[in-house]
Short mmCIF file of C-alpha atoms in Angstrom, two decimals:
data_model
loop_
_atom_site.label_atom_id
_atom_site.label_comp_id
_atom_site.label_asym_id
_atom_site.label_seq_id
_atom_site.Cartn_x
_atom_site.Cartn_y
_atom_site.Cartn_z
CA MET A 1 84.71 79.53 -51.34
CA THR A 2 83.86 82.77 -49.55
CA PRO A 3 82.38 85.76 -51.41
CA ILE A 4 85.57 87.83 -50.90
CA ARG A 5 87.72 85.04 -52.36
CA ILE A 6 85.41 84.80 -55.38
CA PHE A 7 85.63 88.58 -55.85
CA LEU A 8 89.46 88.72 -55.62
CA LEU A 9 89.93 85.75 -57.96
CA THR A 10 87.47 87.18 -60.45
CA LEU A 11 89.17 90.59 -60.40
CA LEU A 12 92.52 88.96 -61.20
CA LEU A 13 91.04 86.91 -64.05
CA VAL A 14 89.32 89.94 -65.51
CA LEU A 15 92.50 92.03 -65.47
CA VAL A 16 94.49 89.26 -67.15
CA GLY A 17 91.94 88.33 -69.81
CA ARG A 18 90.03 91.52 -70.58
CA ASP A 19 92.05 92.70 -73.57
CA SER A 20 92.16 89.33 -75.35
CA ILE A 21 88.42 88.81 -74.89
CA ALA A 22 87.54 92.23 -76.27
CA ALA A 23 89.51 91.48 -79.45
CA THR A 24 87.37 88.46 -80.38
CA LEU A 25 83.78 89.35 -79.48
CA PRO A 26 81.73 87.08 -81.75
CA TRP A 27 79.07 89.63 -82.77
CA GLN A 28 81.79 91.66 -84.43
CA HIS A 29 81.07 89.26 -87.29
CA GLY A 30 77.45 90.34 -87.37
CA PRO A 31 74.27 88.93 -85.84
CA LEU A 32 73.53 85.22 -85.82
CA GLU A 33 71.57 83.67 -88.66
CA VAL A 34 70.82 80.28 -90.18
CA SER A 35 73.32 78.94 -92.73
CA ALA A 36 72.42 78.55 -96.41
CA ASN A 37 71.94 74.78 -96.08
CA HIS A 38 69.57 75.29 -93.09
CA ARG A 39 71.58 72.98 -90.81
CA PHE A 40 73.98 75.26 -88.98
CA LEU A 41 74.21 78.67 -87.34
CA GLN A 42 76.58 81.38 -88.50
CA HIS A 43 77.27 85.08 -88.24
CA LYS A 44 76.18 87.54 -90.89
CA ASP A 45 79.64 87.55 -92.49
CA GLY A 46 79.62 83.74 -92.81
CA THR A 47 81.70 82.94 -89.74
CA PRO A 48 80.49 79.63 -88.27
CA PHE A 49 78.88 79.64 -84.83
CA PHE A 50 79.12 76.33 -83.00
CA TRP A 51 76.71 76.63 -80.07
CA LEU A 52 78.41 75.38 -76.90
CA GLY A 53 75.91 76.15 -74.16
CA GLU A 54 76.06 75.97 -70.38
CA THR A 55 72.87 75.51 -68.34
CA ALA A 56 72.48 78.35 -65.84
CA TRP A 57 68.76 78.28 -65.10
CA LEU A 58 68.75 80.17 -61.80
CA LEU A 59 71.62 82.57 -62.50
CA PRO A 60 69.43 85.73 -62.38
CA GLU A 61 67.94 84.68 -59.04
CA ARG A 62 70.69 83.11 -56.96
CA LEU A 63 73.96 84.83 -57.83
CA ASN A 64 75.02 88.30 -56.80
CA ARG A 65 77.17 90.45 -59.05
CA GLU A 66 80.55 89.18 -57.87
CA GLU A 67 79.43 85.56 -58.13
CA ALA A 68 78.00 86.11 -61.61
CA GLN A 69 81.29 87.65 -62.74
CA HIS A 70 83.22 84.64 -61.46
CA TYR A 71 80.84 82.15 -63.08
CA LEU A 72 80.88 83.82 -66.50
CA GLN A 73 84.65 84.18 -66.47
CA ARG A 74 84.96 80.44 -65.80
CA CYS A 75 82.51 79.70 -68.61
CA HIS A 76 84.62 81.74 -71.01
CA GLU A 77 87.77 79.87 -69.96
CA ALA A 78 86.01 76.53 -70.48
CA GLY A 79 85.03 77.48 -74.04
CA TYR A 80 81.31 78.15 -73.61
CA ASN A 81 79.85 80.78 -75.91
CA MET A 82 76.29 80.64 -74.56
CA VAL A 83 74.64 80.33 -71.15
CA GLN A 84 70.91 79.72 -70.88
CA VAL A 85 68.93 81.21 -68.02
CA GLN A 86 65.38 81.32 -66.77
CA VAL A 87 64.40 84.96 -66.96
CA LEU A 88 61.49 84.00 -64.70
CA ASN A 89 61.38 80.73 -62.82
CA ALA A 90 58.15 81.92 -61.18
CA ILE A 91 55.89 84.98 -61.19
CA PRO A 92 57.13 86.81 -59.25
CA SER A 93 60.79 85.74 -59.07
CA TYR A 94 63.32 87.15 -56.59
CA ASN A 95 67.01 87.83 -57.06
CA ALA A 96 69.89 87.43 -54.59
CA TYR A 97 69.26 90.93 -53.25
CA GLY A 98 65.62 90.21 -52.43
CA TYR A 99 64.04 92.20 -55.27
CA ALA A 100 60.94 90.91 -57.05
CA SER A 101 60.37 90.72 -60.80
CA HIS A 102 56.67 91.62 -60.45
CA PRO A 103 54.52 93.41 -57.89
CA LEU A 104 53.30 91.13 -55.14
CA PRO A 105 49.66 90.08 -55.62
CA GLN A 106 47.24 91.71 -53.19
CA GLU A 107 44.77 88.87 -53.34
CA LYS A 108 45.35 85.16 -53.65
CA GLU A 109 43.66 84.91 -57.03
CA GLU A 110 45.32 88.00 -58.48
CA VAL A 111 48.05 87.27 -61.06
CA PRO A 112 50.62 90.06 -61.57
CA THR A 113 51.50 90.46 -65.25
CA ARG A 114 53.38 93.75 -65.55
CA PRO A 115 57.10 93.48 -64.66
CA ASN A 116 58.14 95.50 -61.63
CA GLN A 117 60.62 98.21 -62.63
CA SER A 118 60.54 100.01 -59.31
CA GLN A 119 63.91 100.91 -57.81
CA LYS A 120 62.59 101.05 -54.26
CA VAL A 121 64.20 98.95 -51.54
CA PRO A 122 62.07 95.87 -50.82
CA THR A 123 60.25 95.47 -47.52
CA SER A 124 62.50 92.62 -46.36
CA PRO A 125 65.77 92.73 -48.32
CA ASN A 126 68.44 90.08 -47.84
CA GLN A 127 70.69 91.94 -45.44
CA SER A 128 73.59 89.54 -46.05
CA GLN A 129 74.02 90.96 -49.57
CA PRO A 130 75.02 94.53 -50.44
CA VAL A 131 72.35 96.48 -52.31
CA PRO A 132 73.60 97.32 -55.84
CA PRO A 133 73.34 100.86 -57.24
CA SER A 134 70.30 100.00 -59.39
CA PRO A 135 68.83 97.14 -57.44
CA SER A 136 65.68 96.10 -59.29
CA TYR A 137 65.24 92.54 -60.50
CA TRP A 138 65.55 93.71 -64.08
CA SER A 139 68.59 95.94 -63.64
CA HIS A 140 70.38 92.98 -62.07
CA LEU A 141 69.49 90.89 -65.12
CA ASP A 142 70.75 93.73 -67.33
CA TYR A 143 74.03 93.65 -65.44
CA ILE A 144 74.39 89.87 -65.91
CA ILE A 145 73.75 90.14 -69.65
CA ASP A 146 76.39 92.86 -69.92
CA LEU A 147 78.85 90.75 -67.91
CA ALA A 148 78.29 87.90 -70.34
CA ALA A 149 78.88 90.25 -73.28
CA GLN A 150 82.25 91.23 -71.81
CA GLN A 151 83.20 87.55 -71.96
CA GLY A 152 81.92 87.08 -75.53
CA ILE A 153 79.02 84.93 -74.29
CA TYR A 154 75.45 84.89 -75.55
CA VAL A 155 72.57 84.62 -73.08
CA GLY A 156 69.78 82.22 -73.99
CA MET A 157 66.75 83.92 -72.47
CA VAL A 158 64.10 81.37 -71.45
CA CYS A 159 61.44 84.04 -71.03
CA VAL A 160 59.31 82.17 -68.49
CA TRP A 161 59.37 78.60 -67.23
CA GLY A 162 56.62 76.39 -68.59
CA SER A 163 55.07 75.75 -65.17
CA GLN A 164 53.90 79.37 -65.05
CA VAL A 165 51.92 78.95 -68.25
CA LYS A 166 50.55 75.53 -67.29
CA SER A 167 49.27 76.95 -64.00
CA GLY A 168 47.74 80.04 -65.61
CA ARG A 169 50.13 82.50 -63.99
CA LEU A 170 50.80 83.85 -67.48
CA ASP A 171 47.91 83.99 -69.94
CA GLU A 172 47.74 85.20 -73.54
CA ALA A 173 47.17 88.86 -72.68
CA GLY A 174 49.92 88.79 -70.08
CA ALA A 175 52.25 87.14 -72.58
CA ARG A 176 51.77 89.98 -75.04
CA GLU A 177 52.45 92.60 -72.37
CA TYR A 178 55.48 90.71 -71.07
CA GLY A 179 56.84 90.03 -74.57
CA ALA A 180 56.62 93.72 -75.47
CA PHE A 181 58.51 94.58 -72.29
CA LEU A 182 61.30 92.06 -73.01
CA ALA A 183 61.70 93.05 -76.65
CA LYS A 184 61.88 96.75 -75.91
CA ARG A 185 64.35 96.26 -73.08
CA TYR A 186 66.77 93.86 -74.76
CA GLN A 187 66.48 94.29 -78.53
CA LYS A 188 69.70 96.31 -78.70
CA ARG A 189 71.80 93.91 -76.63
CA PRO A 190 74.13 92.07 -79.07
CA ASN A 191 74.28 88.81 -77.10
CA ILE A 192 70.64 87.70 -76.80
CA ILE A 193 69.04 84.47 -78.05
CA TRP A 194 65.33 84.10 -77.28
CA ILE A 195 64.08 80.77 -75.93
CA ILE A 196 60.30 80.31 -75.78
CA GLY A 197 58.83 77.48 -73.69
CA GLY A 198 60.63 75.95 -70.74
CA ASP A 199 60.38 72.19 -70.18
CA VAL A 200 56.82 72.07 -71.50
CA GLN A 201 54.88 70.64 -74.45
CA GLY A 202 53.96 73.20 -77.07
CA ASP A 203 50.34 72.09 -77.16
CA ILE A 204 49.79 73.21 -73.56
CA HIS A 205 48.29 76.71 -73.95
CA PRO A 206 49.87 77.18 -77.39
CA GLU A 207 48.15 80.55 -77.71
CA VAL A 208 50.32 81.86 -74.85
CA TRP A 209 53.59 80.71 -76.44
CA GLN A 210 52.48 82.02 -79.83
CA ALA A 211 51.59 85.40 -78.32
CA LEU A 212 54.89 85.65 -76.45
CA ALA A 213 57.01 84.69 -79.47
CA THR A 214 55.25 86.83 -82.06
CA THR A 215 55.15 89.88 -79.79
CA ILE A 216 58.90 89.73 -79.25
CA LYS A 217 59.53 89.21 -82.96
CA GLN A 218 57.36 92.21 -83.89
CA THR A 219 59.86 94.47 -82.14
CA ASP A 220 63.11 92.52 -82.21
CA HIS A 221 64.03 91.47 -85.76
CA GLN A 222 67.70 90.92 -84.91
CA HIS A 223 67.96 87.98 -82.52
CA LEU A 224 67.36 84.29 -83.17
CA MET A 225 64.54 82.44 -81.41
CA THR A 226 63.85 78.80 -80.51
CA TYR A 227 61.67 76.71 -78.17
CA HIS A 228 62.71 74.54 -75.19
CA PRO A 229 60.43 71.46 -75.04
CA ARG A 230 59.55 68.82 -72.48
CA GLY A 231 61.87 65.83 -72.05
CA ARG A 232 61.96 63.37 -74.97
CA TYR A 233 60.32 65.87 -77.32
CA THR A 234 61.51 68.09 -80.17
CA SER A 235 60.19 71.60 -80.69
CA ALA A 236 59.44 70.70 -84.31
CA ARG A 237 56.53 68.56 -83.14
CA TRP A 238 54.47 71.72 -82.56
CA TRP A 239 56.32 74.58 -84.22
CA SER A 240 57.74 73.27 -87.51
CA GLN A 241 55.56 75.71 -89.47
CA ALA A 242 55.86 78.66 -87.07
CA GLU A 243 57.42 81.69 -88.72
CA TRP A 244 58.97 82.88 -85.47
CA ILE A 245 61.16 79.83 -84.78
CA ASP A 246 64.62 80.03 -86.38
CA PHE A 247 66.04 76.71 -85.19
CA HIS A 248 64.81 73.73 -83.21
CA THR A 249 65.89 72.15 -79.95
CA PHE A 250 65.09 68.87 -78.27
CA GLN A 251 65.39 67.69 -74.68
CA SER A 252 66.77 64.15 -74.60
CA GLY A 253 66.32 64.18 -70.83
CA HIS A 254 67.84 62.41 -67.86
CA ARG A 255 66.66 58.80 -68.03
CA ARG A 256 68.84 55.78 -68.74
CA TYR A 257 67.95 52.86 -70.95
CA GLY A 258 64.83 51.14 -69.64
CA GLN A 259 63.70 53.94 -67.33
CA ARG A 260 60.23 54.38 -68.78
CA MET A 261 58.96 55.18 -65.28
CA GLY A 262 55.26 54.90 -66.12
CA ASN A 263 54.99 57.86 -68.50
CA LYS A 264 51.79 57.16 -70.48
CA ASP A 265 52.68 59.69 -73.18
CA TYR A 266 56.13 58.43 -74.06
CA PRO A 267 56.95 59.60 -77.61
CA ILE A 268 59.97 57.32 -78.20
CA PRO A 269 60.42 53.52 -78.32
CA ASP A 270 61.33 51.63 -75.17
CA ASN A 271 65.04 51.22 -74.39
CA THR A 272 66.07 54.21 -76.52
CA GLU A 273 66.08 56.71 -73.65
CA GLU A 274 69.79 57.51 -74.03
CA ASP A 275 69.85 57.56 -77.84
CA ASN A 276 69.78 61.34 -78.16
CA TRP A 277 71.18 61.10 -81.70
CA MET A 278 67.79 59.89 -82.97
CA TYR A 279 66.15 63.27 -82.27
CA VAL A 280 68.15 64.96 -85.02
CA ASP A 281 66.67 62.80 -87.78
CA SER A 282 63.23 62.90 -86.21
CA THR A 283 63.39 66.71 -86.14
CA TRP A 284 64.56 66.94 -89.75
CA ALA A 285 61.59 64.76 -90.74
CA TYR A 286 59.53 67.91 -90.22
CA LYS A 287 59.68 70.51 -92.96
CA PRO A 288 61.15 72.96 -93.55
CA ILE A 289 64.51 71.71 -92.27
CA LYS A 290 66.08 73.95 -89.64
CA PRO A 291 69.18 73.66 -87.44
CA VAL A 292 68.68 71.56 -84.31
CA LEU A 293 70.54 70.76 -81.09
CA ASP A 294 70.10 68.97 -77.75
CA ASP A 295 69.27 71.80 -75.36
CA GLU A 296 68.86 69.61 -72.27
CA PRO A 297 70.63 66.26 -72.14
CA ILE A 298 71.66 64.47 -68.93
CA TYR A 299 73.31 66.66 -66.30
CA GLU A 300 76.64 65.81 -64.77
CA GLY A 301 76.14 64.87 -61.11
CA ILE A 302 72.37 64.25 -61.23
CA PRO A 303 70.70 60.89 -60.43
CA GLN A 304 69.82 58.74 -63.41
CA GLY A 305 66.09 59.30 -63.83
CA LEU A 306 66.25 62.43 -61.63
CA HIS A 307 64.09 61.51 -58.68
CA ASP A 308 65.70 58.61 -56.78
CA ALA A 309 68.64 59.54 -54.56
CA PHE A 310 69.82 55.91 -54.56
CA GLU A 311 70.31 55.80 -58.32
CA PRO A 312 73.86 56.28 -59.68
CA LEU A 313 74.82 59.76 -60.83
CA TRP A 314 75.47 60.68 -64.44
CA THR A 315 79.20 61.24 -64.86
CA ALA A 316 81.53 63.09 -67.23
CA ASP A 317 81.95 60.17 -69.65
CA HIS A 318 78.17 59.97 -70.14
CA VAL A 319 78.00 63.74 -70.61
CA ARG A 320 80.66 63.52 -73.32
CA ARG A 321 78.82 60.66 -75.02
CA TYR A 322 75.62 62.67 -75.31
CA ALA A 323 77.51 65.62 -76.78
CA TYR A 324 79.38 63.67 -79.46
CA TRP A 325 76.43 61.48 -80.37
CA SER A 326 74.21 64.49 -80.94
CA VAL A 327 76.70 66.62 -82.85
CA PHE A 328 77.92 63.75 -85.04
CA ALA A 329 74.26 63.08 -85.90
CA GLY A 330 74.08 66.61 -87.33
CA SER A 331 73.35 68.99 -84.45
CA CYS A 332 74.58 72.56 -84.82
CA GLY A 333 75.94 72.58 -81.27
CA HIS A 334 75.26 71.21 -77.81
CA THR A 335 74.24 72.34 -74.33
CA TYR A 336 75.96 70.98 -71.23
CA GLY A 337 74.41 70.92 -67.77
CA HIS A 338 75.48 70.21 -64.19
CA SER A 339 73.08 69.53 -61.35
CA ALA A 340 74.81 71.92 -58.93
CA ILE A 341 75.42 74.70 -61.46
CA MET A 342 71.99 74.80 -63.10
CA GLN A 343 70.42 75.54 -59.70
CA PHE A 344 73.47 77.45 -58.34
CA GLN A 345 73.46 75.51 -55.11
CA LYS A 346 75.03 77.43 -52.24
CA PRO A 347 74.59 77.63 -48.47
CA GLY A 348 71.17 78.87 -47.39
CA TYR A 349 69.26 77.67 -50.46
CA PRO A 350 67.20 74.49 -50.83
CA SER A 351 68.58 71.67 -52.97
CA ALA A 352 66.78 70.01 -55.86
CA TYR A 353 67.32 66.49 -57.20
CA HIS A 354 69.36 65.39 -54.18
CA ASN A 355 72.29 67.64 -55.07
CA ARG A 356 74.98 67.98 -52.39
CA LYS A 357 77.66 69.96 -54.23
CA MET A 358 78.10 73.74 -54.29
CA TRP A 359 78.03 75.43 -57.70
CA TYR A 360 81.52 76.92 -57.38
CA ASP A 361 83.01 73.49 -56.64
CA ALA A 362 81.19 71.98 -59.62
CA LEU A 363 83.09 74.36 -61.93
CA ASN A 364 86.08 72.06 -61.38
CA ASP A 365 84.24 68.88 -62.37
CA PRO A 366 85.62 67.16 -65.48
CA GLY A 367 82.56 67.33 -67.71
CA PHE A 368 82.22 71.09 -67.34
CA ASN A 369 85.79 71.55 -68.57
CA GLN A 370 85.83 68.91 -71.33
CA MET A 371 83.07 70.19 -73.62
CA GLN A 372 85.47 72.65 -75.22
CA TYR A 373 87.33 69.87 -77.05
CA LEU A 374 84.24 69.08 -79.10
CA LYS A 375 83.88 72.71 -80.17
CA GLN A 376 87.58 72.94 -80.98
CA LEU A 377 87.40 69.82 -83.13
CA MET A 378 84.38 71.05 -85.07
CA LEU A 379 85.97 74.43 -85.79
CA ALA A 380 89.31 72.90 -86.83
CA LEU A 381 87.77 71.30 -89.93
CA PRO A 382 85.68 72.59 -92.88
CA TYR A 383 82.43 73.41 -91.16
CA PHE A 384 79.37 73.80 -93.36
CA GLU A 385 79.93 70.71 -95.52
CA ARG A 386 79.80 68.31 -92.57
CA VAL A 387 77.08 65.64 -92.71
CA PRO A 388 76.24 62.58 -90.59
CA ASP A 389 77.19 59.36 -92.37
CA GLN A 390 76.73 56.05 -90.57
CA SER A 391 77.70 54.14 -93.73
CA ILE A 392 81.32 54.80 -92.72
CA VAL A 393 80.93 52.23 -89.93
CA GLN A 394 80.82 48.52 -90.80
CA ASP A 395 79.27 46.06 -88.30
CA ASN A 396 77.99 48.76 -85.96
CA GLY A 397 76.62 48.05 -82.49
CA THR A 398 73.68 49.37 -80.49
CA GLN A 399 73.30 51.48 -77.34
CA TYR A 400 76.75 52.02 -75.77
CA GLU A 401 78.46 49.98 -78.51
CA ARG A 402 77.15 52.24 -81.28
CA LEU A 403 79.81 54.17 -83.18
CA ALA A 404 78.73 57.64 -84.36
CA ALA A 405 80.17 58.90 -87.65
CA THR A 406 80.24 62.23 -89.45
CA ARG A 407 82.30 63.55 -92.35
CA GLY A 408 83.12 66.37 -94.69
CA ASN A 409 84.38 65.96 -98.23
CA ASP A 410 87.93 65.18 -97.12
CA TYR A 411 87.72 64.19 -93.46
CA LEU A 412 85.75 61.80 -91.30
CA LEU A 413 85.19 61.51 -87.54
CA VAL A 414 84.00 58.46 -85.60
CA TYR A 415 83.13 58.66 -81.89
CA ASN A 416 83.73 55.49 -79.86
CA PHE A 417 82.33 55.35 -76.32
CA THR A 418 83.54 51.89 -75.29
CA SER A 419 86.92 51.84 -77.10
CA ARG A 420 85.93 48.76 -79.10
CA PRO A 421 87.55 47.87 -82.44
CA MET A 422 86.20 49.90 -85.37
CA LYS A 423 85.78 48.65 -88.93
CA LEU A 424 85.65 51.81 -91.05
CA ASP A 425 85.37 52.61 -94.76
CA LEU A 426 87.98 55.27 -95.54
CA ASP A 427 86.79 55.50 -99.14
CA LYS A 428 83.89 57.68 -97.97
CA ILE A 429 86.17 60.73 -98.24
CA SER A 430 88.62 61.99 -100.88
CA GLY A 431 92.25 60.99 -101.17
CA THR A 432 94.12 57.75 -101.87
CA GLU A 433 95.99 58.11 -98.58
CA LYS A 434 94.53 59.18 -95.22
CA ASN A 435 96.31 60.51 -92.17
CA VAL A 436 94.70 59.14 -89.02
CA TRP A 437 94.67 60.40 -85.43
CA TRP A 438 92.98 59.36 -82.19
CA MET A 439 91.59 62.16 -80.00
CA ASN A 440 91.00 61.46 -76.33
CA ALA A 441 87.60 63.03 -75.59
CA ALA A 442 88.47 63.58 -71.93
CA THR A 443 91.68 65.52 -72.56
CA GLY A 444 91.61 66.66 -76.19
CA GLN A 445 94.98 64.94 -76.65
CA LEU A 446 95.85 63.87 -80.19
CA THR A 447 97.89 60.79 -81.11
CA TYR A 448 98.99 60.32 -84.72
CA LEU A 449 98.35 56.72 -85.79
CA GLY A 450 99.88 56.83 -89.27
CA SER A 451 99.01 57.03 -92.95
CA TYR A 452 96.64 54.47 -94.48
CA ALA A 453 95.53 53.56 -97.98
CA SER A 454 91.87 54.01 -98.85
CA ARG A 455 89.95 50.84 -98.03
CA VAL A 456 87.93 49.29 -95.22
CA LEU A 457 90.24 48.98 -92.22
CA THR A 458 89.87 47.95 -88.60
CA PHE A 459 91.24 50.33 -85.99
CA ARG A 460 91.75 49.72 -82.30
CA PRO A 461 91.53 52.85 -80.11
CA HIS A 462 94.75 54.21 -78.75
CA ASP A 463 93.58 54.12 -75.13
CA THR A 464 90.72 52.86 -72.97
CA THR A 465 88.69 56.03 -72.63
CA ASP A 466 86.13 57.32 -75.12
CA GLY A 467 87.40 59.29 -78.06
CA VAL A 468 87.29 60.16 -81.75
CA LEU A 469 89.08 58.55 -84.66
CA ILE A 470 89.98 61.29 -87.15
CA ALA A 471 90.87 60.46 -90.76
CA ILE A 472 91.88 63.25 -93.17
CA ASP A 473 92.84 63.24 -96.83
CA ALA A 474 96.66 63.22 -96.67
CA SER A 475 96.83 66.16 -99.09
CA LYS A 476 95.14 68.40 -96.49
CA ASN A 477 96.84 69.99 -93.51
CA TYR A 478 93.96 70.61 -91.11
CA LEU A 479 95.98 68.85 -88.38
CA GLN A 480 99.72 68.38 -88.07
CA LYS A 481 101.27 64.95 -87.51
CA ASP A 482 103.21 66.19 -84.49
CA GLN A 483 100.24 68.02 -83.01
CA THR A 484 99.59 66.80 -79.46
CA HIS A 485 96.35 68.50 -78.50
CA ILE A 486 93.18 69.44 -80.30
CA ALA A 487 93.34 72.92 -78.74
CA ASN A 488 96.25 73.66 -81.04
CA ALA A 489 93.82 73.47 -83.94
CA HIS A 490 91.19 75.68 -82.31
CA GLN A 491 90.13 78.42 -84.65
CA SER A 492 89.45 81.91 -83.37
CA ALA A 493 86.73 84.05 -84.89
CA ASP A 494 89.43 86.32 -86.32
CA ALA A 495 91.44 83.55 -88.02
CA GLN A 496 89.07 81.90 -90.46
CA THR A 497 91.78 80.31 -92.60
CA LEU A 498 93.38 78.24 -89.80
CA GLY A 499 92.88 74.54 -90.44
CA GLY A 500 91.38 75.18 -93.85
CA GLN A 501 88.13 76.62 -92.47
CA GLN A 502 86.01 78.47 -95.00
CA THR A 503 83.38 81.03 -94.24
CA ASN A 504 79.87 80.67 -95.64
CA ARG A 505 79.07 84.07 -96.99
CA THR A 506 75.50 84.70 -98.09
CA GLU A 507 75.55 88.25 -99.44
#
């Protein structure tokens, strides 16, 4: 897709959707906060916030303004309410116009720490891109954040990638200076979520991460903050007692069952590499309990295990499995990723992890467009009472055969990856009769299966793809029997009573 085609398509989408987006900006319900039961996120007025994130690591560096507009518009259409970016992949970083985030070091051993706010044209700008009116690295990031706000999207700001701290490019003093700069610049933006760390253990230069986090929090008391850990770790391992962390994340990573790959410090049992659901319980084992989510699971289109081009690629059905397993285990949301999109692969840029697809083509891949059905399902049912409950499932399996179950007081959900028969205890929720549906996870399509008396019953999935069995107390009307798609039950931020949803007010 040429830049002019991206621009024209984006302009049309903006003109069509601008008014409807503006009417439902999420921060109109107040800033984000932790729910009263410490397991979910919500807005100040009690409106639930189900985090549906998209991984956009190199967005500030590789996309120009027209491309960023197109990307964020597509994210909005696909239901994402958060994109996470690397503010700095390196020190210095460069954007698509050739501008640097920091002054260039004069000597090899010199480490620049103060962000470059100069508006001067760089020595060797990328002549293939037009120079924007305010062309600094930071003004371009400002512009992207404001574009996201127009689409009702939060920006998860990974302040600096962990490699820059591991290598000493950012030390404790530099972290304080940089944190003060970030907080002052972005504290008034309504759509910011701070992410400390960046694919790194918290015990590697912890004083740097502590300095960065506390400095930002000293100025910015409004926005939530978390930590992005190394693969197969949870942030609670290092920061469970930190006052600055509002919720936890884990990185379940990109390895399949059995891919230990010689890691001597492997913090999970062998052959559990894909069991991302186990990180929720292991995070809640730390006190105090805080909301948690999988911030980096497998990416669609990336080799299993990352590094071998001859390994099979992770596909949309695996991406869906990770999302439902994690959320049904109790996560407060989920983050999707695609190999081509996270690095914004396009002509003229090097490829990582053997990727061969362009980012704008990857926007049409199935996994990118299917995550919205999970968010729609969660928001169609009473939100804050939901708990994981594996006792619903009788004779459960392991690995791919494992059924994941969650419930509220009057509804239950069971995710089935392999479409195997399910023996379920319907007495776990209220009501002598239950209405039952099957939701296709790939399409969001609903099929009404009938009304059943409360007892242990065996269900066979309606089709051969993965999906969710939904059972609801027959006296409730969260879903309609003739409803054909889960999107029909999707609840906007301005319609809190649809589907019986209740707000969780804390004033």
